[in-house]
mmCIF file of C-alpha atoms and ligand atoms in Angstrom:
data_model
loop_
_atom_site.group_PDB
_atom_site.id
_atom_site.type_symbol
_atom_site.label_atom_id
_atom_site.label_comp_id
_atom_site.label_asym_id
_atom_site.label_seq_id
_atom_site.Cartn_x
_atom_site.Cartn_y
_atom_site.Cartn_z
ATOM 1 C CA ALA A 1 17.075 17.298 9.320
ATOM 2 C CA LYS A 2 14.760 19.195 11.686
ATOM 3 C CA GLY A 3 16.803 20.281 14.862
ATOM 4 C CA ALA A 4 19.002 21.896 12.186
ATOM 5 C CA GLY A 5 15.462 24.461 11.707
ATOM 6 C CA ARG A 6 15.991 28.465 12.714
ATOM 7 C CA GLY A 7 20.369 30.135 12.558
ATOM 8 C CA THR A 8 21.693 28.029 10.621
ATOM 9 C CA THR A 9 19.736 29.462 7.344
ATOM 10 C CA CYS A 10 22.936 29.899 5.838
ATOM 11 C CA PHE A 11 23.679 26.730 4.798
ATOM 12 C CA PHE A 12 20.138 26.655 2.853
ATOM 13 C CA GLU A 13 19.654 26.618 -0.739
ATOM 14 C CA PRO A 14 17.226 29.242 -1.569
ATOM 15 C CA GLY A 15 14.436 28.114 -1.129
ATOM 16 C CA MET A 16 15.095 25.414 0.981
ATOM 17 C CA GLU A 17 14.240 27.605 4.223
ATOM 18 C CA ALA A 18 10.078 27.886 2.265
ATOM 19 C CA LYS A 19 10.278 24.012 2.192
ATOM 20 C CA LEU A 20 10.854 23.509 6.128
ATOM 21 C CA ARG A 21 8.435 26.038 7.016
ATOM 22 C CA GLN A 22 6.534 24.003 3.972
ATOM 23 C CA ARG A 23 6.537 20.680 5.680
ATOM 24 C CA SER A 24 6.036 21.890 9.326
ATOM 25 C CA LEU A 25 2.507 23.960 8.251
ATOM 26 C CA LEU A 26 1.686 20.147 6.253
ATOM 27 C CA GLU A 27 2.803 18.642 9.578
ATOM 28 C CA HIS A 28 0.723 20.826 11.937
ATOM 29 C CA ASP A 29 -1.877 20.498 9.956
ATOM 30 C CA LEU A 30 -2.239 16.512 9.801
ATOM 31 C CA ARG A 31 -1.735 16.531 13.265
ATOM 32 C CA LEU A 32 -5.419 18.163 13.055
ATOM 33 C CA ALA A 33 -6.503 16.302 10.414
ATOM 34 C CA LEU A 34 -6.214 13.005 12.703
ATOM 35 C CA GLU A 35 -8.408 15.116 15.594
ATOM 36 C CA SER A 36 -10.988 16.421 13.244
ATOM 37 C CA ASP A 37 -12.357 13.529 10.516
ATOM 38 C CA GLN A 38 -10.633 14.708 7.676
ATOM 39 C CA LEU A 39 -8.320 11.849 7.016
ATOM 40 C CA SER A 40 -10.737 8.580 4.860
ATOM 41 C CA LEU A 41 -9.653 5.536 2.753
ATOM 42 C CA ALA A 42 -10.233 5.449 -1.021
ATOM 43 C CA PHE A 43 -11.073 1.385 -1.727
ATOM 44 C CA GLN A 44 -9.619 -0.506 -5.488
ATOM 45 C CA PRO A 45 -9.767 -3.977 -5.754
ATOM 46 C CA LEU A 46 -7.576 -6.814 -6.972
ATOM 47 C CA TYR A 47 -9.013 -9.019 -9.597
ATOM 48 C CA ALA A 48 -7.797 -12.927 -10.182
ATOM 49 C CA CYS A 49 -7.552 -12.315 -14.496
ATOM 50 C CA GLY A 50 -8.475 -15.258 -15.151
ATOM 51 C CA THR A 51 -11.968 -15.120 -14.088
ATOM 52 C CA ARG A 52 -12.373 -11.381 -13.354
ATOM 53 C CA ASP A 53 -13.258 -11.597 -9.941
ATOM 54 C CA VAL A 54 -12.354 -9.472 -7.525
ATOM 55 C CA THR A 55 -9.983 -11.593 -5.086
ATOM 56 C CA ALA A 56 -8.876 -8.938 -2.530
ATOM 57 C CA VAL A 57 -9.590 -4.244 -2.187
ATOM 58 C CA GLU A 58 -7.092 -2.432 -0.878
ATOM 59 C CA ALA A 59 -7.330 0.741 0.942
ATOM 60 C CA LEU A 60 -5.494 3.641 0.424
ATOM 61 C CA VAL A 61 -6.165 6.862 2.702
ATOM 62 C CA ARG A 62 -6.993 10.290 1.327
ATOM 63 C CA TRP A 63 -6.338 13.776 3.089
ATOM 64 C CA GLN A 64 -9.168 16.141 2.304
ATOM 65 C CA HIS A 65 -7.598 19.346 3.625
ATOM 66 C CA PRO A 66 -9.951 21.995 4.401
ATOM 67 C CA THR A 67 -8.298 24.495 2.235
ATOM 68 C CA ARG A 68 -5.518 23.187 -0.168
ATOM 69 C CA GLY A 69 -8.560 20.125 -0.955
ATOM 70 C CA ALA A 70 -7.654 16.822 -1.976
ATOM 71 C CA LEU A 71 -3.662 15.835 -1.601
ATOM 72 C CA PRO A 72 -1.942 12.841 -2.062
ATOM 73 C CA PRO A 73 -1.179 10.573 -0.117
ATOM 74 C CA THR A 74 2.281 10.713 -2.021
ATOM 75 C CA GLU A 75 3.042 14.666 -0.489
ATOM 76 C CA PHE A 76 1.807 13.630 3.376
ATOM 77 C CA ILE A 77 2.902 10.394 3.633
ATOM 78 C CA PRO A 78 7.086 11.362 4.452
ATOM 79 C CA VAL A 79 5.286 14.061 6.254
ATOM 80 C CA ALA A 80 3.857 12.066 8.782
ATOM 81 C CA GLU A 81 6.757 9.616 8.441
ATOM 82 C CA GLU A 82 9.198 12.140 9.232
ATOM 83 C CA SER A 83 7.235 13.546 12.404
ATOM 84 C CA GLY A 84 5.701 10.427 13.984
ATOM 85 C CA LEU A 85 2.547 10.764 12.908
ATOM 86 C CA ILE A 86 2.578 7.759 11.007
ATOM 87 C CA GLN A 87 1.617 5.318 14.085
ATOM 88 C CA PRO A 88 -1.623 7.010 15.229
ATOM 89 C CA LEU A 89 -2.276 7.661 10.670
ATOM 90 C CA GLY A 90 -1.021 3.813 10.076
ATOM 91 C CA ARG A 91 -2.921 2.287 13.004
ATOM 92 C CA TRP A 92 -6.185 4.641 11.778
ATOM 93 C CA VAL A 93 -6.285 2.532 8.456
ATOM 94 C CA LEU A 94 -5.315 -0.692 9.625
ATOM 95 C CA GLU A 95 -9.544 -0.265 11.979
ATOM 96 C CA ARG A 96 -10.588 1.233 9.604
ATOM 97 C CA ALA A 97 -9.890 -0.575 6.354
ATOM 98 C CA CYS A 98 -10.091 -4.781 8.997
ATOM 99 C CA THR A 99 -13.554 -2.675 10.043
ATOM 100 C CA ALA A 100 -14.946 -1.865 6.081
ATOM 101 C CA ALA A 101 -13.744 -5.054 5.802
ATOM 102 C CA LEU A 102 -16.224 -7.021 7.824
ATOM 103 C CA ARG A 103 -19.342 -5.306 6.007
ATOM 104 C CA TRP A 104 -18.376 -6.332 2.283
ATOM 105 C CA PRO A 105 -20.700 -9.144 1.470
ATOM 106 C CA ARG A 106 -18.605 -11.649 0.910
ATOM 107 C CA PRO A 107 -14.875 -12.190 2.640
ATOM 108 C CA TYR A 108 -12.998 -10.374 0.879
ATOM 109 C CA ASN A 109 -9.137 -10.249 1.959
ATOM 110 C CA VAL A 110 -8.130 -6.376 2.785
ATOM 111 C CA ALA A 111 -4.854 -5.326 2.105
ATOM 112 C CA VAL A 112 -3.003 -2.319 4.335
ATOM 113 C CA ASN A 113 -0.171 -0.249 3.292
ATOM 114 C CA LEU A 114 1.884 -0.431 5.618
ATOM 115 C CA SER A 115 5.607 1.730 6.450
ATOM 116 C CA PRO A 116 8.848 1.165 6.867
ATOM 117 C CA ALA A 117 8.946 3.358 9.642
ATOM 118 C CA GLN A 118 5.532 1.541 11.379
ATOM 119 C CA PHE A 119 8.021 -1.383 11.686
ATOM 120 C CA ARG A 120 10.756 0.343 13.018
ATOM 121 C CA HIS A 121 8.380 1.101 15.642
ATOM 122 C CA GLY A 122 8.126 -2.066 18.341
ATOM 123 C CA ARG A 123 5.094 -3.320 18.701
ATOM 124 C CA LEU A 124 4.040 -3.631 15.994
ATOM 125 C CA PRO A 125 2.731 -6.957 15.563
ATOM 126 C CA GLU A 126 0.741 -5.855 19.328
ATOM 127 C CA ILE A 127 -0.638 -3.644 17.369
ATOM 128 C CA VAL A 128 -1.988 -5.533 14.637
ATOM 129 C CA ALA A 129 -3.350 -8.105 16.807
ATOM 130 C CA GLU A 130 -4.748 -5.201 18.385
ATOM 131 C CA VAL A 131 -6.777 -4.535 15.362
ATOM 132 C CA LEU A 132 -7.630 -7.384 14.793
ATOM 133 C CA GLU A 133 -9.539 -8.665 18.378
ATOM 134 C CA ARG A 134 -10.970 -5.796 18.547
ATOM 135 C CA THR A 135 -12.524 -5.453 15.322
ATOM 136 C CA GLY A 136 -12.583 -9.024 14.610
ATOM 137 C CA LEU A 137 -11.329 -9.745 11.576
ATOM 138 C CA PRO A 138 -10.116 -13.175 10.787
ATOM 139 C CA ALA A 139 -5.952 -12.832 10.597
ATOM 140 C CA GLY A 140 -5.495 -14.569 7.447
ATOM 141 C CA ARG A 141 -8.354 -11.859 5.321
ATOM 142 C CA LEU A 142 -5.995 -8.751 6.252
ATOM 143 C CA GLU A 143 -2.748 -8.668 3.889
ATOM 144 C CA ILE A 144 0.311 -6.083 4.936
ATOM 145 C CA GLU A 145 1.638 -4.884 2.003
ATOM 146 C CA VAL A 146 5.622 -3.596 2.392
ATOM 147 C CA THR A 147 7.385 -2.231 0.025
ATOM 148 C CA GLU A 148 11.739 -2.958 -0.340
ATOM 149 C CA GLY A 149 12.705 0.593 1.219
ATOM 150 C CA LEU A 150 11.676 -1.936 4.940
ATOM 151 C CA LEU A 151 14.753 -4.506 3.650
ATOM 152 C CA ILE A 152 17.241 -2.053 3.521
ATOM 153 C CA ASP A 153 18.255 -0.090 6.956
ATOM 154 C CA ASP A 154 17.696 -2.932 9.501
ATOM 155 C CA ALA A 155 16.442 -5.888 7.100
ATOM 156 C CA ASP A 156 16.869 -8.544 10.494
ATOM 157 C CA GLY A 157 15.292 -6.250 12.515
ATOM 158 C CA ALA A 158 12.405 -6.145 9.347
ATOM 159 C CA LEU A 159 12.689 -9.720 9.323
ATOM 160 C CA ALA A 160 11.667 -10.862 13.068
ATOM 161 C CA VAL A 161 8.734 -8.234 12.037
ATOM 162 C CA ILE A 162 7.912 -9.658 9.369
ATOM 163 C CA ARG A 163 7.785 -13.184 10.826
ATOM 164 C CA ALA A 164 6.697 -12.533 14.111
ATOM 165 C CA LEU A 165 2.898 -11.512 11.765
ATOM 166 C CA LYS A 166 3.139 -14.672 9.964
ATOM 167 C CA ARG A 167 2.761 -16.585 13.537
ATOM 168 C CA GLN A 168 -0.823 -14.720 14.003
ATOM 169 C CA GLY A 169 -1.624 -15.503 10.505
ATOM 170 C CA VAL A 170 -1.402 -12.281 8.474
ATOM 171 C CA ARG A 171 -0.325 -11.833 5.054
ATOM 172 C CA ILE A 172 3.047 -10.121 3.781
ATOM 173 C CA ALA A 173 2.819 -8.619 -0.278
ATOM 174 C CA LEU A 174 5.245 -7.033 -1.406
ATOM 175 C CA ASP A 175 4.442 -3.983 -2.808
ATOM 176 C CA ASP A 176 6.272 -1.680 -5.479
ATOM 177 C CA PHE A 177 8.551 -5.694 -6.773
ATOM 178 C CA GLY A 178 11.678 -4.696 -9.302
ATOM 179 C CA THR A 179 11.576 -0.938 -8.551
ATOM 180 C CA GLY A 180 13.956 -0.717 -5.263
ATOM 181 C CA TYR A 181 17.865 -1.982 -5.167
ATOM 182 C CA SER A 182 18.348 -6.039 -5.672
ATOM 183 C CA SER A 183 15.436 -7.647 -5.193
ATOM 184 C CA LEU A 184 15.894 -11.577 -5.449
ATOM 185 C CA GLY A 185 18.153 -12.602 -2.361
ATOM 186 C CA TYR A 186 15.836 -11.821 -0.067
ATOM 187 C CA LEU A 187 12.700 -13.093 -2.044
ATOM 188 C CA ARG A 188 14.214 -16.534 -0.289
ATOM 189 C CA ARG A 189 14.967 -14.908 2.597
ATOM 190 C CA PHE A 190 11.448 -13.561 3.747
ATOM 191 C CA PRO A 191 8.206 -14.866 4.309
ATOM 192 C CA PHE A 192 6.570 -12.942 1.717
ATOM 193 C CA ASP A 193 3.035 -14.390 0.921
ATOM 194 C CA LYS A 194 2.434 -12.153 -2.281
ATOM 195 C CA ILE A 195 4.695 -9.791 -4.829
ATOM 196 C CA LYS A 196 2.971 -7.152 -6.557
ATOM 197 C CA ILE A 197 4.803 -6.259 -9.707
ATOM 198 C CA ASP A 198 4.676 -2.289 -9.726
ATOM 199 C CA LYS A 199 2.886 -0.190 -12.493
ATOM 200 C CA SER A 200 5.564 1.000 -14.701
ATOM 201 C CA PHE A 201 6.373 -2.967 -15.615
ATOM 202 C CA VAL A 202 3.240 -3.533 -15.979
ATOM 203 C CA GLN A 203 2.778 0.395 -18.472
ATOM 204 C CA ALA A 204 5.004 -0.042 -20.287
ATOM 205 C CA LEU A 205 3.683 -4.127 -21.390
ATOM 206 C CA GLU A 206 2.871 -3.180 -24.688
ATOM 207 C CA ALA A 207 5.420 -1.176 -26.212
ATOM 208 C CA ASP A 208 9.230 -2.842 -24.730
ATOM 209 C CA PRO A 209 9.906 -6.209 -25.269
ATOM 210 C CA GLY A 210 11.946 -5.869 -22.377
ATOM 211 C CA ALA A 211 9.190 -5.217 -20.063
ATOM 212 C CA ARG A 212 7.290 -8.137 -21.457
ATOM 213 C CA ALA A 213 10.377 -10.398 -21.034
ATOM 214 C CA ILE A 214 10.694 -8.221 -17.011
ATOM 215 C CA VAL A 215 7.750 -9.701 -16.414
ATOM 216 C CA ASP A 216 7.388 -13.351 -17.584
ATOM 217 C CA ALA A 217 10.895 -13.582 -15.302
ATOM 218 C CA ILE A 218 9.108 -12.147 -12.372
ATOM 219 C CA LEU A 219 6.056 -14.794 -12.180
ATOM 220 C CA ALA A 220 8.369 -18.043 -13.538
ATOM 221 C CA MET A 221 10.297 -17.171 -10.551
ATOM 222 C CA GLY A 222 6.807 -16.479 -8.672
ATOM 223 C CA ARG A 223 5.817 -19.975 -9.539
ATOM 224 C CA SER A 224 9.189 -21.337 -8.443
ATOM 225 C CA LEU A 225 9.417 -20.287 -4.667
ATOM 226 C CA ASN A 226 5.448 -20.487 -5.018
ATOM 227 C CA LEU A 227 4.214 -16.539 -4.467
ATOM 228 C CA GLN A 228 1.517 -15.369 -5.585
ATOM 229 C CA VAL A 229 1.836 -12.781 -8.516
ATOM 230 C CA THR A 230 -0.369 -9.541 -8.327
ATOM 231 C CA ALA A 231 0.187 -6.970 -11.271
ATOM 232 C CA GLU A 232 -0.515 -3.295 -10.424
ATOM 233 C CA GLY A 233 -1.389 -0.538 -12.737
ATOM 234 C CA VAL A 234 -3.954 -1.859 -15.569
ATOM 235 C CA GLU A 235 -4.947 0.838 -17.705
ATOM 236 C CA THR A 236 -5.406 -1.064 -20.442
ATOM 237 C CA GLU A 237 -7.573 -3.617 -21.911
ATOM 238 C CA GLN A 238 -4.156 -5.191 -23.558
ATOM 239 C CA GLN A 239 -2.257 -4.820 -21.056
ATOM 240 C CA PHE A 240 -4.708 -6.305 -19.081
ATOM 241 C CA ARG A 241 -5.053 -10.035 -22.199
ATOM 242 C CA PHE A 242 -0.976 -9.331 -21.800
ATOM 243 C CA LEU A 243 -0.714 -10.848 -18.205
ATOM 244 C CA GLN A 244 -4.076 -12.598 -18.972
ATOM 245 C CA ARG A 245 -1.585 -14.962 -21.593
ATOM 246 C CA LEU A 246 1.576 -15.012 -19.025
ATOM 247 C CA ALA A 247 -0.884 -16.687 -16.364
ATOM 248 C CA CYS A 248 -0.300 -13.756 -13.139
ATOM 249 C CA ASP A 249 -2.810 -14.328 -11.277
ATOM 250 C CA GLU A 250 -3.652 -11.136 -9.681
ATOM 251 C CA ALA A 251 -4.557 -7.990 -11.839
ATOM 252 C CA GLN A 252 -5.681 -4.285 -10.124
ATOM 253 C CA GLY A 253 -5.405 -1.359 -12.065
ATOM 254 C CA PHE A 254 -7.753 2.009 -13.202
ATOM 255 C CA LEU A 255 -8.847 0.239 -16.336
ATOM 256 C CA LEU A 256 -10.705 -2.540 -13.899
ATOM 257 C CA GLY A 257 -11.403 -0.223 -10.905
ATOM 258 C CA ARG A 258 -9.975 2.750 -9.149
ATOM 259 C CA PRO A 259 -10.347 3.249 -5.944
ATOM 260 C CA MET A 260 -13.370 4.958 -4.779
ATOM 261 C CA THR A 261 -15.357 4.950 -1.179
ATOM 262 C CA ALA A 262 -16.928 2.211 1.122
ATOM 263 C CA GLU A 263 -20.711 2.989 -0.121
ATOM 264 C CA ARG A 264 -19.380 2.947 -4.077
ATOM 265 C CA LEU A 265 -17.240 -0.732 -3.212
ATOM 266 C CA GLN A 266 -20.306 -2.484 -1.305
ATOM 267 C CA GLU A 267 -21.705 -1.745 -4.791
ATOM 268 C CA LEU A 268 -19.220 -2.960 -7.505
ATOM 269 C CA LEU A 269 -19.095 -5.910 -4.248
ATOM 270 C CA LEU A 270 -23.082 -7.065 -4.033
ATOM 271 C CA ALA A 271 -22.725 -6.963 -8.157
ATOM 272 C CA ASN A 272 -20.394 -8.339 -7.732
ATOM 273 C CA SER A 273 -21.213 -11.447 -5.686
ATOM 274 C CA GLY A 274 -23.856 -12.188 -7.895
ATOM 275 C CA GLY A 275 -26.426 -10.680 -5.374
HETATM 276 P P1 C2E B 1 0.793 1.931 -4.033
HETATM 277 O O1 C2E B 1 0.338 1.327 -2.415
HETATM 278 O O2 C2E B 1 1.822 1.342 -5.236
HETATM 279 O O3 C2E B 1 -0.842 2.073 -4.679
HETATM 280 C C1 C2E B 1 -1.282 2.031 -5.175
HETATM 281 C C2 C2E B 1 -1.772 3.672 -6.275
HETATM 282 O O4 C2E B 1 -1.306 3.763 -7.256
HETATM 283 C C3 C2E B 1 -2.619 4.781 -5.272
HETATM 284 O O5 C2E B 1 -1.904 5.969 -5.737
HETATM 285 C C4 C2E B 1 -3.851 4.296 -6.669
HETATM 286 O O6 C2E B 1 -4.548 4.591 -6.844
HETATM 287 C C5 C2E B 1 -3.058 4.275 -8.193
HETATM 288 N N1 C2E B 1 -3.395 3.419 -8.824
HETATM 289 C C6 C2E B 1 -3.977 2.217 -8.368
HETATM 290 N N2 C2E B 1 -4.497 2.235 -10.958
HETATM 291 C C7 C2E B 1 -4.417 2.578 -11.085
HETATM 292 C C8 C2E B 1 -3.752 2.414 -12.213
HETATM 293 O O7 C2E B 1 -4.058 1.825 -12.807
HETATM 294 N N3 C2E B 1 -2.580 3.530 -12.685
HETATM 295 C C9 C2E B 1 -1.891 4.551 -12.189
HETATM 296 N N4 C2E B 1 -1.168 5.404 -12.618
HETATM 297 N N5 C2E B 1 -2.251 4.187 -10.706
HETATM 298 C C10 C2E B 1 -3.479 4.027 -10.249
HETATM 299 P P2 C2E B 1 -2.609 6.725 -4.124
HETATM 300 O O8 C2E B 1 -3.271 6.070 -3.098
HETATM 301 O O9 C2E B 1 -2.025 8.303 -4.778
HETATM 302 O O10 C2E B 1 -1.481 6.572 -2.876
HETATM 303 C C11 C2E B 1 0.941 5.974 -3.485
HETATM 304 C C12 C2E B 1 0.989 5.495 -2.883
HETATM 305 O O11 C2E B 1 0.607 6.134 -0.924
HETATM 306 C C13 C2E B 1 0.606 4.382 -2.321
HETATM 307 O O12 C2E B 1 0.743 3.554 -3.640
HETATM 308 C C14 C2E B 1 1.588 3.887 -1.147
HETATM 309 O O13 C2E B 1 2.558 3.742 -1.052
HETATM 310 C C15 C2E B 1 0.889 5.673 -0.318
HETATM 311 N N6 C2E B 1 0.290 5.050 0.355
HETATM 312 C C16 C2E B 1 -1.474 4.944 -0.072
HETATM 313 N N7 C2E B 1 -2.056 4.971 1.468
HETATM 314 C C17 C2E B 1 -1.059 4.687 1.920
HETATM 315 C C18 C2E B 1 -1.569 4.390 3.625
HETATM 316 O O14 C2E B 1 -2.315 3.954 4.374
HETATM 317 N N8 C2E B 1 -0.162 4.493 4.789
HETATM 318 C C19 C2E B 1 1.262 4.574 3.588
HETATM 319 N N9 C2E B 1 2.255 3.717 4.924
HETATM 320 N N10 C2E B 1 0.824 4.250 2.128
HETATM 321 C C20 C2E B 1 -0.123 4.856 2.188
HETATM 322 CA CA1 CA B 2 8.574 18.380 14.766
HETATM 323 CA CA1 CA B 3 -0.125 -0.705 -1.746
HETATM 324 CA CA1 CA B 4 2.509 0.571 -5.524
#
């Protein structure tokens, strides 16, 4: 859509041009942000449903924009993907997350979100290997979270990259499970270690028996395919109890722990590890 810019304004819907201008401003600002330390990571723990102990921690990118304040990743990740900035941004996140994980009091896994665009880069397995080597994080502690979007365009290419990552010992989780298109055939084809049930199902657990049936079916499927299952977006004790009763493996959500700073996480982990 980019190259179509100036001169073809007449084809745009009203407001379109302003949106494009907004987007290229954001791209410009994001480029600066990467160079000037405006990005940071928030950390949100994952918990074992049975014991409520921390099992892993997900890294979530944050941007403190100099004039617009905190911008949500849902606003700037798409800009990063379209501009190619996702490559340096993604590498920065990976490196920071792995470094942070080495400071935790116990060897919890660290989960990092990767965009489909990062898989299309071609050198992703080498980049991950480099980061693991440079930081010293054991590969088995890194969980890469991917979405079904990855499987749409070039499923074979994605599979090759995922296999290369798995050979290094990295774990792969399928995020936002249940929201994409056909989710079943490739569960068999792709060597995922974990699926994360999308929060829309979790949040419907109390009110909607249909959501309970779906979550129950996903858990049964996870067990028979030997996949770990995490429920995300757990906000109430009742949702958490449902998940415990259904013998879900892991849960994540505001009820259990919000995304937090590295310092706050460290305190929580120290308390959690009984130290
Ligand atoms: P996600 O990977 O599905 O991450 C979960 C999102 O849900 C996070 O939003 C988190 O703050 C939020 N969340 C956690 N618990 C709850 C809850 O109980 N209730 C509700 N309503 N929300 C909850 P966040 O941090 O704004 O991230 C949004 C999305 O942006 C992420 O969704 C992920 O797709 C993307 N993202 C975040 N960080 C990165 C990154 O470093 N790289 C890439 N490529 N994408 C990222
Ligand atoms: Ca550009
Ligand atoms: Ca995620
Ligand atoms: Ca998710």
